[in-house]
CSV table of C-alpha atoms and ligand atoms in Angstrom, one decimal:
chain,number,residue,atom,x,y,z
C,1,MET,CA,59.8,-108.7,52.6
C,2,PRO,CA,58.3,-105.3,53.0
C,3,PRO,CA,55.6,-105.3,55.7
C,4,ILE,CA,51.8,-105.5,54.9
C,5,ALA,CA,49.2,-104.7,57.5
C,6,ASN,CA,45.8,-103.1,58.2
C,7,TRP,CA,45.6,-100.7,61.1
C,8,SER,CA,42.7,-98.8,62.8
C,9,TYR,CA,44.9,-96.4,64.7
C,10,PRO,CA,44.8,-93.4,64.5
C,11,THR,CA,42.5,-94.0,61.5
C,12,ALA,CA,42.0,-96.8,59.0
C,13,ILE,CA,45.3,-97.5,57.3
C,14,ARG,CA,46.0,-100.0,54.5
C,15,PHE,CA,49.8,-100.4,54.7
C,16,GLY,CA,51.9,-102.2,52.1
C,17,ALA,CA,53.5,-102.3,48.7
C,18,GLY,CA,51.0,-102.3,45.8
C,19,ARG,CA,48.0,-101.4,47.9
C,20,ILE,CA,47.1,-98.3,45.8
C,21,LYS,CA,45.0,-100.8,43.8
C,22,GLU,CA,42.7,-100.7,46.8
C,23,LEU,CA,41.8,-97.1,46.3
C,24,PRO,CA,38.2,-97.9,45.0
C,25,GLY,CA,37.5,-99.9,48.3
C,26,ALA,CA,39.0,-97.1,50.4
C,27,CYS,CA,36.7,-94.6,48.5
C,28,ALA,CA,33.7,-96.8,49.1
C,29,ALA,CA,34.5,-97.1,52.8
C,30,ALA,CA,34.7,-93.2,53.1
C,31,GLY,CA,31.4,-92.9,51.2
C,32,ILE,CA,33.0,-91.2,48.2
C,33,LYS,CA,31.5,-91.8,44.7
C,34,ARG,CA,32.8,-88.7,42.8
C,35,PRO,CA,36.3,-88.0,44.1
C,36,LEU,CA,38.4,-85.0,43.2
C,37,LEU,CA,42.0,-86.1,43.3
C,38,VAL,CA,44.2,-83.3,44.7
C,39,THR,CA,47.9,-83.3,44.2
C,40,ASP,CA,50.8,-80.8,43.3
C,41,ARG,CA,51.9,-79.8,39.7
C,42,GLY,CA,55.0,-81.8,39.8
C,43,LEU,CA,53.3,-85.0,40.8
C,44,ALA,CA,50.4,-84.6,38.3
C,45,GLY,CA,52.5,-85.7,35.4
C,46,LEU,CA,54.2,-88.6,37.0
C,47,PRO,CA,53.4,-92.2,36.2
C,48,ILE,CA,52.2,-92.9,39.9
C,49,THR,CA,49.6,-90.3,39.5
C,50,GLN,CA,48.4,-91.4,36.0
C,51,GLN,CA,48.3,-95.1,37.3
C,52,THR,CA,46.2,-93.9,40.2
C,53,LEU,CA,43.8,-92.0,38.0
C,54,ASP,CA,43.6,-95.2,35.8
C,55,ILE,CA,42.6,-97.2,38.9
C,56,MET,CA,39.9,-94.6,39.7
C,57,GLU,CA,38.6,-94.6,36.2
C,58,ARG,CA,38.4,-98.4,35.8
C,59,ALA,CA,36.4,-98.4,39.1
C,60,GLY,CA,33.8,-95.8,37.7
C,61,LEU,CA,35.1,-93.0,40.0
C,62,GLY,CA,36.2,-90.7,37.1
C,63,ARG,CA,39.6,-89.3,36.7
C,64,VAL,CA,39.3,-85.7,37.8
C,65,VAL,CA,42.5,-84.1,39.2
C,66,PHE,CA,43.2,-80.7,40.6
C,67,ALA,CA,46.9,-79.9,40.6
C,68,ASP,CA,47.3,-76.1,40.9
C,69,VAL,CA,49.1,-76.6,44.2
C,70,ASP,CA,52.4,-74.8,45.2
C,71,PRO,CA,55.0,-76.3,47.5
C,72,ASN,CA,54.0,-74.8,50.8
C,73,PRO,CA,50.5,-74.2,49.4
C,74,ASN,CA,48.6,-70.9,49.8
C,75,GLU,CA,45.0,-69.5,50.1
C,76,LYS,CA,45.0,-68.9,46.3
C,77,ASN,CA,45.5,-72.7,45.7
C,78,LEU,CA,42.7,-73.3,48.2
C,79,SER,CA,40.2,-71.1,46.4
C,80,ALA,CA,41.0,-72.6,43.1
C,81,GLY,CA,40.6,-76.1,44.6
C,82,ILE,CA,37.3,-75.2,46.1
C,83,ALA,CA,36.1,-73.9,42.8
C,84,ALA,CA,37.2,-77.1,41.1
C,85,PHE,CA,35.4,-79.2,43.7
C,86,GLU,CA,32.2,-77.3,43.2
C,87,ALA,CA,32.4,-77.2,39.5
C,88,GLY,CA,32.9,-81.0,39.3
C,89,GLY,CA,30.0,-81.9,41.7
C,90,HIS,CA,32.5,-83.9,43.7
C,91,ASP,CA,31.5,-85.5,47.0
C,92,GLY,CA,34.9,-86.2,48.5
C,93,VAL,CA,38.7,-85.8,48.2
C,94,ILE,CA,41.6,-88.1,47.4
C,95,ALA,CA,44.5,-86.2,48.8
C,96,PHE,CA,47.5,-87.5,47.0
C,97,GLY,CA,51.1,-86.3,47.4
C,98,GLY,CA,53.6,-85.1,49.8
C,99,GLY,CA,52.5,-82.7,52.5
C,100,SER,CA,51.7,-80.0,50.0
C,101,GLY,CA,49.1,-82.1,48.1
C,102,LEU,CA,47.8,-83.9,51.2
C,103,ASP,CA,47.2,-80.6,53.1
C,104,LEU,CA,45.6,-78.7,50.3
C,105,GLY,CA,43.4,-81.7,49.6
C,106,LYS,CA,42.3,-82.0,53.3
C,107,LEU,CA,41.7,-78.2,53.3
C,108,ILE,CA,39.5,-78.3,50.3
C,109,ALA,CA,37.5,-81.0,51.9
C,110,LEU,CA,37.3,-78.8,55.1
C,111,MET,CA,36.4,-75.5,53.3
C,112,ALA,CA,34.2,-76.6,50.4
C,113,ASP,CA,31.0,-76.0,52.3
C,114,GLN,CA,31.9,-73.3,55.0
C,115,ILE,CA,31.0,-69.7,55.6
C,116,VAL,CA,33.7,-69.1,58.1
C,117,PRO,CA,37.1,-67.8,56.4
C,118,VAL,CA,39.9,-70.5,56.6
C,119,TRP,CA,42.2,-68.2,58.8
C,120,GLU,CA,39.6,-68.4,61.5
C,121,LEU,CA,40.2,-72.0,61.8
C,122,GLU,CA,43.8,-71.7,62.9
C,123,ASP,CA,45.0,-74.2,65.4
C,124,ILE,CA,44.3,-72.0,68.5
C,125,GLY,CA,42.1,-73.2,71.4
C,126,ASP,CA,38.7,-74.2,70.3
C,127,TRP,CA,38.7,-72.1,67.1
C,128,TRP,CA,37.9,-75.3,65.2
C,129,THR,CA,34.4,-75.3,66.7
C,130,ARG,CA,33.7,-72.3,64.4
C,131,ALA,CA,33.5,-74.7,61.4
C,132,ASP,CA,30.3,-76.4,60.4
C,133,ALA,CA,31.5,-80.0,61.1
C,134,GLY,CA,28.6,-81.4,59.0
C,135,GLY,CA,29.9,-79.6,55.8
C,136,ILE,CA,33.3,-81.3,55.9
C,137,LYS,CA,33.7,-83.7,52.9
C,138,PRO,CA,35.2,-87.2,53.4
C,139,ILE,CA,38.9,-87.6,52.7
C,140,VAL,CA,41.1,-90.5,51.5
C,141,ALA,CA,44.7,-89.9,51.9
C,142,VAL,CA,47.6,-91.4,49.9
C,143,PRO,CA,51.1,-90.2,50.9
C,144,THR,CA,53.8,-90.2,48.1
C,145,THR,CA,56.6,-88.8,50.5
C,146,ALA,CA,57.6,-90.1,53.9
C,147,GLY,CA,57.8,-87.2,56.1
C,148,THR,CA,55.0,-84.9,57.0
C,149,GLY,CA,52.7,-87.7,58.3
C,150,SER,CA,49.8,-85.4,57.2
C,151,GLU,CA,47.9,-88.5,56.1
C,152,VAL,CA,47.3,-89.3,59.8
C,153,GLY,CA,47.0,-85.8,60.9
C,154,ARG,CA,44.1,-83.4,61.8
C,155,ALA,CA,45.9,-80.3,60.5
C,156,GLY,CA,46.8,-78.7,57.3
C,157,VAL,CA,49.6,-76.0,56.8
C,158,LEU,CA,48.5,-73.0,54.7
C,159,THR,CA,50.8,-70.1,53.7
C,160,ASN,CA,49.2,-66.7,53.8
C,161,SER,CA,50.6,-65.4,50.5
C,162,GLU,CA,50.2,-61.7,51.5
C,163,SER,CA,51.6,-61.8,55.1
C,164,GLU,CA,54.0,-64.6,54.2
C,165,VAL,CA,53.0,-66.3,57.4
C,166,LYS,CA,52.5,-70.3,57.6
C,167,LYS,CA,49.3,-71.0,59.5
C,168,ILE,CA,48.3,-74.4,60.9
C,169,ILE,CA,44.6,-74.9,60.2
C,170,PHE,CA,43.0,-77.6,62.4
C,171,HIS,CA,39.8,-79.6,62.6
C,172,PRO,CA,39.5,-83.1,64.1
C,173,LYS,CA,37.4,-84.2,61.0
C,174,ILE,CA,40.1,-83.6,58.6
C,175,LEU,CA,41.8,-86.7,59.9
C,176,PRO,CA,41.4,-88.7,56.8
C,177,ALA,CA,38.8,-91.5,57.0
C,178,GLN,CA,40.9,-93.9,55.0
C,179,VAL,CA,44.6,-93.9,54.3
C,180,ILE,CA,46.7,-96.0,51.9
C,181,CYS,CA,50.4,-96.2,52.8
C,182,ASP,CA,51.9,-97.8,49.7
C,183,PRO,CA,55.8,-97.6,49.8
C,184,GLU,CA,56.1,-98.2,46.1
C,185,LEU,CA,54.6,-94.7,45.5
C,186,THR,CA,57.7,-93.1,47.3
C,187,VAL,CA,60.3,-95.0,45.3
C,188,GLY,CA,60.6,-92.2,42.7
C,189,MET,CA,61.2,-89.4,45.1
C,190,PRO,CA,64.1,-87.2,44.1
C,191,ARG,CA,67.0,-87.9,46.6
C,192,ALA,CA,66.9,-84.5,48.1
C,193,ILE,CA,63.2,-84.9,48.8
C,194,THR,CA,63.8,-88.4,50.4
C,195,ALA,CA,66.4,-86.8,52.6
C,196,GLY,CA,64.3,-83.7,53.5
C,197,THR,CA,61.0,-85.5,54.1
C,198,GLY,CA,62.8,-88.1,56.1
C,199,MET,CA,64.3,-85.5,58.4
C,200,ASP,CA,60.8,-83.9,58.8
C,201,ALA,CA,59.7,-87.3,60.2
C,202,PHE,CA,62.8,-87.2,62.4
C,203,ALA,CA,62.1,-83.7,63.5
C,204,HIS,CA,58.4,-84.5,64.5
C,205,CYS,CA,59.6,-87.4,66.6
C,206,LEU,CA,62.5,-85.6,68.2
C,207,GLU,CA,60.5,-82.4,69.0
C,208,ALA,CA,57.5,-84.5,70.3
C,209,TYR,CA,59.8,-86.5,72.4
C,210,CYS,CA,61.6,-83.4,73.9
C,211,SER,CA,58.4,-81.3,74.4
C,212,PRO,CA,57.5,-80.9,78.2
C,213,PHE,CA,53.9,-81.8,78.0
C,214,TYR,CA,52.7,-85.0,79.7
C,215,HIS,CA,51.8,-87.6,77.0
C,216,PRO,CA,53.6,-90.9,77.6
C,217,MET,CA,51.9,-92.6,74.6
C,218,SER,CA,53.3,-90.1,72.2
C,219,GLN,CA,56.7,-90.3,74.0
C,220,GLY,CA,56.9,-94.1,73.2
C,221,ILE,CA,55.8,-93.6,69.6
C,222,ALA,CA,58.3,-90.8,69.1
C,223,LEU,CA,61.2,-92.9,70.4
C,224,GLU,CA,60.5,-95.8,68.1
C,225,GLY,CA,60.0,-93.4,65.2
C,226,MET,CA,63.4,-92.0,65.7
C,227,ARG,CA,64.9,-95.5,65.8
C,228,LEU,CA,63.2,-96.4,62.5
C,229,VAL,CA,64.6,-93.2,60.9
C,230,LYS,CA,68.1,-94.0,62.1
C,231,ALA,CA,67.9,-97.6,60.7
C,232,ASN,CA,66.3,-96.8,57.4
C,233,LEU,CA,66.6,-93.1,56.1
C,234,LEU,CA,70.1,-93.5,54.7
C,235,ARG,CA,69.2,-96.9,53.2
C,236,ALA,CA,66.2,-95.3,51.4
C,237,TYR,CA,68.5,-92.3,50.3
C,238,LYS,CA,71.2,-94.6,48.9
C,239,ASN,CA,68.9,-97.1,47.2
C,240,GLY,CA,65.5,-95.6,46.4
C,241,GLY,CA,64.1,-98.9,45.4
C,242,ASP,CA,64.8,-100.5,48.8
C,243,LEU,CA,61.1,-101.2,49.5
C,244,GLU,CA,61.7,-102.4,53.1
C,245,ALA,CA,63.5,-99.1,54.0
C,246,ARG,CA,60.8,-97.1,52.1
C,247,ALA,CA,58.1,-98.9,54.1
C,248,GLU,CA,59.8,-98.3,57.5
C,249,MET,CA,60.2,-94.6,56.5
C,250,MET,CA,56.5,-94.4,55.8
C,251,SER,CA,55.8,-95.9,59.3
C,252,ALA,CA,58.2,-93.4,60.9
C,253,ALA,CA,56.5,-90.5,59.1
C,254,ALA,CA,53.0,-91.5,60.3
C,255,MET,CA,54.4,-92.1,63.8
C,256,GLY,CA,55.9,-88.6,63.9
C,257,ALA,CA,52.6,-87.0,63.1
C,258,VAL,CA,50.7,-89.1,65.8
C,259,ALA,CA,53.6,-88.3,68.3
C,260,PHE,CA,53.5,-84.5,67.7
C,261,GLN,CA,50.2,-84.3,69.3
C,262,LYS,CA,52.4,-83.9,72.3
C,263,GLY,CA,53.9,-80.7,70.9
C,264,LEU,CA,56.6,-79.5,68.6
C,265,GLY,CA,59.2,-76.9,69.4
C,266,ALA,CA,61.9,-74.4,68.0
C,267,ILE,CA,62.8,-76.5,65.0
C,268,HIS,CA,59.3,-76.1,63.5
C,269,ALA,CA,58.9,-72.5,65.0
C,270,ILE,CA,61.8,-71.4,63.0
C,271,SER,CA,61.3,-73.5,59.9
C,272,HIS,CA,57.7,-72.3,59.4
C,273,PRO,CA,58.6,-68.6,58.9
C,274,VAL,CA,61.9,-69.6,56.9
C,275,GLY,CA,59.6,-71.7,54.5
C,276,ALA,CA,57.1,-69.0,54.1
C,277,MET,CA,59.6,-66.1,53.4
C,278,TYR,CA,62.2,-68.1,51.4
C,279,HIS,CA,60.1,-70.9,49.9
C,280,THR,CA,62.5,-73.6,51.2
C,281,HIS,CA,61.6,-77.3,51.6
C,282,HIS,CA,60.0,-77.8,55.0
C,283,GLY,CA,61.8,-81.0,56.1
C,284,THR,CA,65.2,-79.8,54.7
C,285,THR,CA,64.8,-76.6,56.7
C,286,ASN,CA,64.1,-78.6,59.8
C,287,ALA,CA,67.2,-80.6,59.3
C,288,VAL,CA,69.3,-77.5,58.9
C,289,VAL,CA,68.3,-75.9,62.2
C,290,MET,CA,68.1,-79.2,64.2
C,291,LEU,CA,71.7,-79.2,65.7
C,292,PRO,CA,71.6,-75.5,66.9
C,293,VAL,CA,68.1,-76.2,68.5
C,294,LEU,CA,69.4,-79.3,70.1
C,295,ARG,CA,72.3,-77.5,71.7
C,296,PHE,CA,70.2,-74.7,72.7
C,297,ASN,CA,67.7,-77.0,74.5
C,298,ARG,CA,70.5,-79.0,76.2
C,299,PRO,CA,69.9,-77.9,79.8
C,300,ALA,CA,66.2,-79.2,79.5
C,301,ILE,CA,66.7,-82.3,77.5
C,302,GLU,CA,70.1,-83.8,78.3
C,303,GLU,CA,68.6,-86.7,80.4
C,304,PRO,CA,65.8,-87.7,78.0
C,305,ILE,CA,68.1,-87.4,75.0
C,306,GLU,CA,70.6,-89.8,76.8
C,307,ARG,CA,67.9,-92.3,77.2
C,308,ALA,CA,66.9,-91.9,73.5
C,309,ALA,CA,70.5,-92.4,72.5
C,310,ALA,CA,70.8,-95.6,74.5
C,311,TYR,CA,67.6,-96.9,73.0
C,312,MET,CA,68.7,-96.0,69.4
C,313,GLY,CA,72.2,-97.7,69.9
C,314,ILE,CA,74.0,-94.4,69.9
C,315,ILE,CA,77.2,-94.3,72.0
C,316,GLY,CA,78.2,-91.1,73.9
C,317,GLY,CA,74.9,-89.8,75.3
C,318,PHE,CA,73.9,-86.3,74.4
C,319,ASP,CA,77.1,-85.5,72.5
C,320,GLY,CA,76.9,-88.8,70.7
C,321,PHE,CA,73.2,-87.9,69.7
C,322,CYS,CA,74.3,-84.6,68.3
C,323,ASP,CA,77.2,-86.3,66.4
C,324,PHE,CA,74.6,-88.7,64.9
C,325,VAL,CA,72.4,-85.9,63.7
C,326,ALA,CA,75.5,-84.1,62.2
C,327,GLY,CA,76.6,-87.2,60.5
C,328,LEU,CA,73.2,-88.1,59.1
C,329,ASN,CA,72.6,-84.5,57.8
C,330,ALA,CA,76.1,-84.6,56.1
C,331,ALA,CA,75.5,-88.1,54.6
C,332,LEU,CA,72.1,-86.8,53.2
C,333,GLY,CA,73.7,-83.8,51.6
C,334,ILE,CA,71.5,-81.4,53.8
C,335,PRO,CA,72.7,-77.7,53.5
C,336,LYS,CA,75.0,-76.8,56.4
C,337,ASN,CA,73.2,-73.6,57.6
C,338,LEU,CA,70.3,-71.2,56.9
C,339,THR,CA,72.8,-69.0,54.9
C,340,GLU,CA,72.9,-71.8,52.4
C,341,LEU,CA,69.1,-71.6,52.1
C,342,GLY,CA,69.3,-67.8,51.3
C,343,VAL,CA,68.6,-66.5,54.8
C,344,THR,CA,70.5,-63.2,55.6
C,345,ALA,CA,71.2,-61.5,58.9
C,346,PRO,CA,68.9,-58.4,58.3
C,347,ASP,CA,65.9,-60.8,58.3
C,348,ILE,CA,66.7,-62.3,61.8
C,349,ASP,CA,64.3,-59.7,63.5
C,350,ARG,CA,61.3,-60.5,61.3
C,351,LEU,CA,62.0,-64.2,61.4
C,352,ALA,CA,62.3,-64.1,65.3
C,353,GLY,CA,59.0,-62.2,65.4
C,354,MET,CA,57.2,-64.8,63.4
C,355,ALA,CA,58.9,-67.7,65.2
C,356,ILE,CA,57.7,-66.6,68.5
C,357,GLU,CA,54.2,-66.3,67.3
C,358,ASP,CA,54.2,-69.8,65.8
C,359,PRO,CA,52.2,-72.3,67.7
C,360,SER,CA,55.1,-74.8,67.7
C,361,ALA,CA,57.1,-72.4,69.9
C,362,GLY,CA,55.0,-73.2,72.9
C,363,GLY,CA,56.2,-76.7,73.0
C,364,ASN,CA,59.9,-76.0,73.2
C,365,PRO,CA,61.6,-77.4,76.2
C,366,VAL,CA,63.4,-74.1,76.9
C,367,ALA,CA,60.9,-71.2,77.1
C,368,LEU,CA,61.4,-69.0,74.1
C,369,ASN,CA,61.3,-65.3,74.1
C,370,LEU,CA,62.2,-62.7,71.4
C,371,ASP,CA,65.9,-62.3,72.7
C,372,ASN,CA,66.8,-66.0,72.9
C,373,ILE,CA,65.1,-66.9,69.6
C,374,LYS,CA,67.1,-64.1,67.9
C,375,THR,CA,70.2,-65.6,69.2
C,376,LEU,CA,69.1,-69.1,68.2
C,377,ILE,CA,68.4,-68.0,64.7
C,378,ALA,CA,71.7,-66.3,64.4
C,379,LEU,CA,73.4,-69.5,65.4
C,380,CYS,CA,71.6,-71.2,62.5
C,381,LEU,CA,72.9,-68.8,59.9
L,1,NAD,N1,49.9,-81.3,57.9
L,1,NAD,C1,51.0,-81.6,58.7
L,1,NAD,O1,50.9,-82.1,59.8
L,1,NAD,C2,52.3,-81.2,58.2
L,1,NAD,C3,53.5,-81.6,58.9
L,1,NAD,C4,54.7,-81.3,58.3
L,1,NAD,C5,54.7,-80.5,57.1
L,1,NAD,N2,53.6,-80.2,56.5
L,1,NAD,C6,53.7,-79.4,55.2
L,1,NAD,O2,53.9,-80.2,54.2
L,1,NAD,C7,54.5,-79.5,53.1
L,1,NAD,C8,55.8,-80.3,52.7
L,1,NAD,O3,55.5,-81.6,52.3
L,1,NAD,P1,56.6,-82.5,51.7
L,1,NAD,O4,57.8,-82.4,52.5
L,1,NAD,O5,56.0,-83.9,51.7
L,1,NAD,O6,56.9,-81.9,50.3
L,1,NAD,P2,56.0,-81.6,49.0
L,1,NAD,O7,54.6,-82.2,49.2
L,1,NAD,O8,56.1,-80.1,48.9
L,1,NAD,O9,56.7,-82.4,47.8
L,1,NAD,C9,58.0,-82.0,47.5
L,1,NAD,C10,58.3,-82.2,46.0
L,1,NAD,O10,58.4,-83.6,45.9
L,1,NAD,C11,57.6,-84.1,44.8
L,1,NAD,N3,57.1,-85.5,45.1
L,1,NAD,C12,56.4,-85.8,46.0
L,1,NAD,N4,56.2,-87.1,46.0
L,1,NAD,C13,56.9,-87.6,45.0
L,1,NAD,C14,57.2,-88.9,44.4
L,1,NAD,N5,56.7,-90.0,45.0
L,1,NAD,N6,57.9,-89.0,43.3
L,1,NAD,C15,58.4,-87.9,42.7
L,1,NAD,N7,58.3,-86.7,43.3
L,1,NAD,C16,57.5,-86.5,44.3
L,1,NAD,C17,56.6,-83.0,44.7
L,1,NAD,O11,56.0,-83.0,43.3
L,1,NAD,C18,57.2,-81.7,45.1
L,1,NAD,O12,57.8,-81.2,44.0
L,1,NAD,C19,54.8,-78.1,53.6
L,1,NAD,O13,53.9,-77.3,53.2
L,1,NAD,C20,54.7,-78.4,55.1
L,1,NAD,O14,54.5,-77.1,55.8
L,1,NAD,C21,52.5,-80.5,56.9
L,2,FE2,FE1,57.2,-80.8,60.0
């Protein structure tokens, strides 16, 4: 039996198969009467989205959808979304989708009523205090992938389409007020997306677990998150209809996002510029660079990774853990290196410059500088 539960941590979460039908209740609890459902183009035409719009319509919430959202969404998508929000007289957002739809929905809710430009709300120090918190609209989040954990996060990733830089936009009030985690919504994910998003969840847990900052709560969540991915990702990949595995992956995804309050690291620092420049899938890119980053960080993480391996039932300590990652990537059909994603050697310098500027770089257990990150990226090609 797939699990069913109501959680209040880190926000109100209705977890369980079929619970999308509780969307009207979630909107009411968030104080939303005229929602704009934000999703991406691909999802807009799928039955899960149409059924969700039907549920909204039957409850008198209308069925207005904004789907002009690219994978790795950008500021143009955001402007168009804000215009749709204003034109429709909406009072809140249903952020529906993978990370792309969730993040853009959250950012529309953040920016619909602000004077400050979105780039000035990057996740740096207390920049978020520049926003007028009172103007932020309520958000109900409904994930349809199991990876980013954006449904329980306080950030949205936005690509600057001119500079090709991915920026993390942060405000504590974009943590969705209500979340519906319904694993049935993830059943139709294409296999490659199941694989890539699942490895994003794993990367969040792994990088949070390895980051040097003091945060034992996140440490514990990250460890169990990694175990859940080990036990369930391949099951979900092989049999998309396995609702128990889908549910456990949804938990792992949410856990990854809670855990990475502790920090991320070089996997994300490299993956962000690669995604922005080559338009690759975020989680898949993380999976591609994971092994070289693990080996690069070995001097700083050997002991904690040995403990993680023991907890996860992996034999062989650090080397066994690396073998597990290599085997999982291979079984999931993850590309072998960044070359297969289209990255070429002449771009290393630019990628390295962007990676070192990425906020995730500061959480890497081995201190990063321009020289060693160039070497590391070269090892990923
Ligand atoms: N906010 C955060 O904390 C956070 C964390 C990690 C990543 N991200 C961001 O999230 C984005 C990636 O999100 P993602 O990996 O979930 O991918 P995505 O949202 O880009 O979706 C990938 C593809 O899968 C399709 N899809 C999604 N759910 C589906 C379903 N149930 N059935 C069929 N097709 C489905 C989408 O239409 C899309 O084509 C990136 O922009 C990344 O930077 C955000
Ligand atoms: Fe990620």
